Amino acid sequence: MQPRNVWQAMARPGFLVSSWPWRAAAYLVSGVVAGVLVLVGVGALVVAGGVLVIFLVGVPVLAVTALVGVPVASVERRRLRVVDRDPAVSGHGESGGWGLWGWFSTRLREPLTWRELGHTVLLAGLLWPVDALVVAVALLCPVWVIATPLLMATVGDGQEAKVLKLWTVTDWPVAFGTSVAGVVLLALGAYVLGVAAGSRAELTRLLIAPRDADLGDRVVELTRSRVRLVDAFEAERRRIERDLHDGAQQRLVALTMTLGLARLDAPPGPLADQLAKAHEDAGQALAELRELINGIHPKVLADFGLEAAVTDVADRSPVPVDVALALPGRPPQSVEAAVYFVVCEALANVVKHSGASRAEVSGGHRDGRLYLQVRDDGRGGASADGGSGLTGLADRVSVLDGRLSLSSPPGGPTLLRVEIPCRMAELTERSDRSA
């Protein structure tokens, strides 16, 4: 795999014969050029704004100077590709208004703009001199040492050569030995260039384009999009439930009544027997459809809320269930549905697998979180990933930024706990709407 940046390249044996030393040198040299240009440009803007401020013309000039970091950072992000192939993405958001003023006001409110301005000042005042020093020490000085025989043959007329203006070489064997030492220095200088370029690139990325610059925004947007998907899913479930209730169920009711009347009018015989069987099948299909509708979105949950729905499930459970659920209002529909189906699945597992004689459902709301517990006195040994259906419920709870935990030591008791963030304001608002 090809190295992605100069750090990875230096960790490999072939660094000296690769293009990365030259890329590092090009990055630093271009940094010197960019730094000088920025220094001249920013200095000119500041001077012009300071001189013209007495005529009020300098105010917009100084305001523009505050945004000079935006184009400089854009160039720097592109320059990073010389020594770092990972793309440097701008963290600027969309303009909050129309035209130039909307763009200007949006940029002034963004923290990234001021970080970019700080980077620009740092580039103009400190970074480019450091780049120039590194290039001079790690590249130009070794090249000068390597050229000692050439200098002796040309400038020194074959008699002597000044090496870095520090000492004088007067014979050819020493000149060639100095040249060999220069090659060694150049090899070491290649690593110095790589370290300097890599450090410089990391500093630039940290200031204007950190690798996780937009990670926080993306996480927030991902969380919001997951919640929107859950809300859309719940809305679709309710639509299907309504269509089945108002459409297919009504037709099955009418069919059942028609078959019942035909059964009464038919004389005893094979036809009456067939009508009776058809009437029973239609009744069974109607019962199954009603059960399906109730499983999609129970009417008691939609009409009366989570507490009533949990109480209804507990009353229908073969295992006695105590309910102690107290909520100050109604949570969002997605939270209601998720908690309800967790309770249904948990109580179904109690009946099927636990051998419990009694269960308890308790919960409430505090510290901005809706919490619920399902406890039973069964044999224990349950697992959230043991095929009990709780894995899917845990995924559903996690979509709402919640958490599902299960404690079930051998011998019991088993405790299933669910926590889902739910602001009290949302609960109160839903409660007011229901009222």
PDB file of C-alpha atoms in Angstrom, residues 246-346:
ATOM      1  CA  ASP A 246     -60.404   1.042   7.895  1.00  0.00           C
ATOM      2  CA  GLY A 247     -60.027  -1.086   4.761  1.00  0.00           C
ATOM      3  CA  ALA A 248     -59.262  -4.786   4.977  1.00  0.00           C
ATOM      4  CA  GLN A 249     -60.794  -5.232   8.442  1.00  0.00           C
ATOM      5  CA  GLN A 250     -64.082  -3.628   7.428  1.00  0.00           C
ATOM      6  CA  ARG A 251     -64.285  -5.811   4.340  1.00  0.00           C
ATOM      7  CA  LEU A 252     -63.646  -8.930   6.415  1.00  0.00           C
ATOM      8  CA  VAL A 253     -66.357  -7.872   8.858  1.00  0.00           C
ATOM      9  CA  ALA A 254     -68.791  -7.415   5.966  1.00  0.00           C
ATOM     10  CA  LEU A 255     -67.755 -10.781   4.502  1.00  0.00           C
ATOM     11  CA  THR A 256     -68.276 -12.496   7.854  1.00  0.00           C
ATOM     12  CA  MET A 257     -71.747 -11.003   8.201  1.00  0.00           C
ATOM     13  CA  THR A 258     -72.644 -11.990   4.637  1.00  0.00           C
ATOM     14  CA  LEU A 259     -71.492 -15.559   5.169  1.00  0.00           C
ATOM     15  CA  GLY A 260     -73.384 -15.710   8.453  1.00  0.00           C
ATOM     16  CA  LEU A 261     -76.629 -14.590   6.794  1.00  0.00           C
ATOM     17  CA  ALA A 262     -76.104 -17.012   3.896  1.00  0.00           C
ATOM     18  CA  ARG A 263     -75.496 -19.791   6.391  1.00  0.00           C
ATOM     19  CA  LEU A 264     -78.834 -19.080   8.096  1.00  0.00           C
ATOM     20  CA  ASP A 265     -80.718 -19.089   4.793  1.00  0.00           C
ATOM     21  CA  ALA A 266     -79.086 -22.215   3.373  1.00  0.00           C
ATOM     22  CA  PRO A 267     -80.928 -25.543   3.812  1.00  0.00           C
ATOM     23  CA  PRO A 268     -79.144 -28.306   5.681  1.00  0.00           C
ATOM     24  CA  GLY A 269     -76.688 -30.137   3.481  1.00  0.00           C
ATOM     25  CA  PRO A 270     -73.247 -29.878   1.930  1.00  0.00           C
ATOM     26  CA  LEU A 271     -73.739 -26.221   0.990  1.00  0.00           C
ATOM     27  CA  ALA A 272     -74.596 -25.265   4.548  1.00  0.00           C
ATOM     28  CA  ASP A 273     -71.514 -27.099   5.791  1.00  0.00           C
ATOM     29  CA  GLN A 274     -69.291 -25.238   3.310  1.00  0.00           C
ATOM     30  CA  LEU A 275     -70.839 -21.920   4.318  1.00  0.00           C
ATOM     31  CA  ALA A 276     -70.264 -22.721   7.978  1.00  0.00           C
ATOM     32  CA  LYS A 277     -66.609 -23.547   7.311  1.00  0.00           C
ATOM     33  CA  ALA A 278     -66.192 -20.384   5.256  1.00  0.00           C
ATOM     34  CA  HIS A 279     -67.818 -18.348   8.042  1.00  0.00           C
ATOM     35  CA  GLU A 280     -65.423 -19.806  10.622  1.00  0.00           C
ATOM     36  CA  ASP A 281     -62.378 -19.191   8.365  1.00  0.00           C
ATOM     37  CA  ALA A 282     -63.450 -15.595   7.797  1.00  0.00           C
ATOM     38  CA  GLY A 283     -63.854 -15.101  11.547  1.00  0.00           C
ATOM     39  CA  GLN A 284     -60.419 -16.573  12.172  1.00  0.00           C
ATOM     40  CA  ALA A 285     -58.892 -14.343   9.479  1.00  0.00           C
ATOM     41  CA  LEU A 286     -60.589 -11.334  11.076  1.00  0.00           C
ATOM     42  CA  ALA A 287     -59.174 -12.261  14.489  1.00  0.00           C
ATOM     43  CA  GLU A 288     -55.678 -12.703  13.035  1.00  0.00           C
ATOM     44  CA  LEU A 289     -55.937  -9.362  11.243  1.00  0.00           C
ATOM     45  CA  ARG A 290     -56.993  -7.647  14.460  1.00  0.00           C
ATOM     46  CA  GLU A 291     -54.032  -9.215  16.238  1.00  0.00           C
ATOM     47  CA  LEU A 292     -51.743  -8.055  13.430  1.00  0.00           C
ATOM     48  CA  ILE A 293     -53.115  -4.516  13.639  1.00  0.00           C
ATOM     49  CA  ASN A 294     -52.642  -4.526  17.387  1.00  0.00           C
ATOM     50  CA  GLY A 295     -49.033  -5.671  16.905  1.00  0.00           C
ATOM     51  CA  ILE A 296     -48.289  -2.918  14.389  1.00  0.00           C
ATOM     52  CA  HIS A 297     -49.428  -0.138  16.684  1.00  0.00           C
ATOM     53  CA  PRO A 298     -51.813  -0.967  19.531  1.00  0.00           C
ATOM     54  CA  LYS A 299     -54.852   1.261  19.711  1.00  0.00           C
ATOM     55  CA  VAL A 300     -54.546   1.546  23.475  1.00  0.00           C
ATOM     56  CA  LEU A 301     -51.008   2.920  23.018  1.00  0.00           C
ATOM     57  CA  ALA A 302     -52.137   5.498  20.485  1.00  0.00           C
ATOM     58  CA  ASP A 303     -55.214   6.586  22.453  1.00  0.00           C
ATOM     59  CA  PHE A 304     -54.173   6.347  26.103  1.00  0.00           C
ATOM     60  CA  GLY A 305     -50.392   6.316  26.156  1.00  0.00           C
ATOM     61  CA  LEU A 306     -47.594   4.118  27.401  1.00  0.00           C
ATOM     62  CA  GLU A 307     -48.821   3.502  30.949  1.00  0.00           C
ATOM     63  CA  ALA A 308     -52.201   2.199  29.796  1.00  0.00           C
ATOM     64  CA  ALA A 309     -50.611   0.085  27.053  1.00  0.00           C
ATOM     65  CA  VAL A 310     -48.127  -1.506  29.466  1.00  0.00           C
ATOM     66  CA  THR A 311     -50.942  -2.189  31.951  1.00  0.00           C
ATOM     67  CA  ASP A 312     -52.955  -3.829  29.162  1.00  0.00           C
ATOM     68  CA  VAL A 313     -50.019  -6.078  28.220  1.00  0.00           C
ATOM     69  CA  ALA A 314     -49.500  -6.989  31.885  1.00  0.00           C
ATOM     70  CA  ASP A 315     -53.179  -7.888  32.308  1.00  0.00           C
ATOM     71  CA  ARG A 316     -53.006 -10.241  29.320  1.00  0.00           C
ATOM     72  CA  SER A 317     -49.839 -11.984  30.521  1.00  0.00           C
ATOM     73  CA  PRO A 318     -50.231 -15.547  31.908  1.00  0.00           C
ATOM     74  CA  VAL A 319     -47.593 -14.658  34.507  1.00  0.00           C
ATOM     75  CA  PRO A 320     -48.840 -12.133  37.114  1.00  0.00           C
ATOM     76  CA  VAL A 321     -47.223  -8.760  36.444  1.00  0.00           C
ATOM     77  CA  ASP A 322     -47.112  -5.764  38.786  1.00  0.00           C
ATOM     78  CA  VAL A 323     -46.959  -2.397  37.023  1.00  0.00           C
ATOM     79  CA  ALA A 324     -45.416   0.678  38.664  1.00  0.00           C
ATOM     80  CA  LEU A 325     -44.935   3.075  35.781  1.00  0.00           C
ATOM     81  CA  ALA A 326     -45.339   6.812  36.430  1.00  0.00           C
ATOM     82  CA  LEU A 327     -44.694   9.372  33.704  1.00  0.00           C
ATOM     83  CA  PRO A 328     -45.383  13.122  33.872  1.00  0.00           C
ATOM     84  CA  GLY A 329     -46.755  13.090  30.328  1.00  0.00           C
ATOM     85  CA  ARG A 330     -46.476  11.328  27.006  1.00  0.00           C
ATOM     86  CA  PRO A 331     -43.068  10.845  25.406  1.00  0.00           C
ATOM     87  CA  PRO A 332     -42.567  11.127  21.631  1.00  0.00           C
ATOM     88  CA  GLN A 333     -44.255   8.451  19.543  1.00  0.00           C
ATOM     89  CA  SER A 334     -40.962   6.797  18.604  1.00  0.00           C
ATOM     90  CA  VAL A 335     -39.957   6.491  22.275  1.00  0.00           C
ATOM     91  CA  GLU A 336     -43.422   5.233  23.247  1.00  0.00           C
ATOM     92  CA  ALA A 337     -43.368   2.561  20.569  1.00  0.00           C
ATOM     93  CA  ALA A 338     -39.822   1.423  21.360  1.00  0.00           C
ATOM     94  CA  VAL A 339     -40.474   1.102  25.102  1.00  0.00           C
ATOM     95  CA  TYR A 340     -43.813  -0.633  24.518  1.00  0.00           C
ATOM     96  CA  PHE A 341     -42.324  -3.300  22.265  1.00  0.00           C
ATOM     97  CA  VAL A 342     -39.443  -3.818  24.699  1.00  0.00           C
ATOM     98  CA  VAL A 343     -42.014  -4.544  27.417  1.00  0.00           C
ATOM     99  CA  CYS A 344     -43.943  -6.884  25.115  1.00  0.00           C
ATOM    100  CA  GLU A 345     -40.827  -8.820  24.134  1.00  0.00           C
ATOM    101  CA  ALA A 346     -39.555  -8.964  27.713  1.00  0.00           C
TER     102      ALA A 346
END
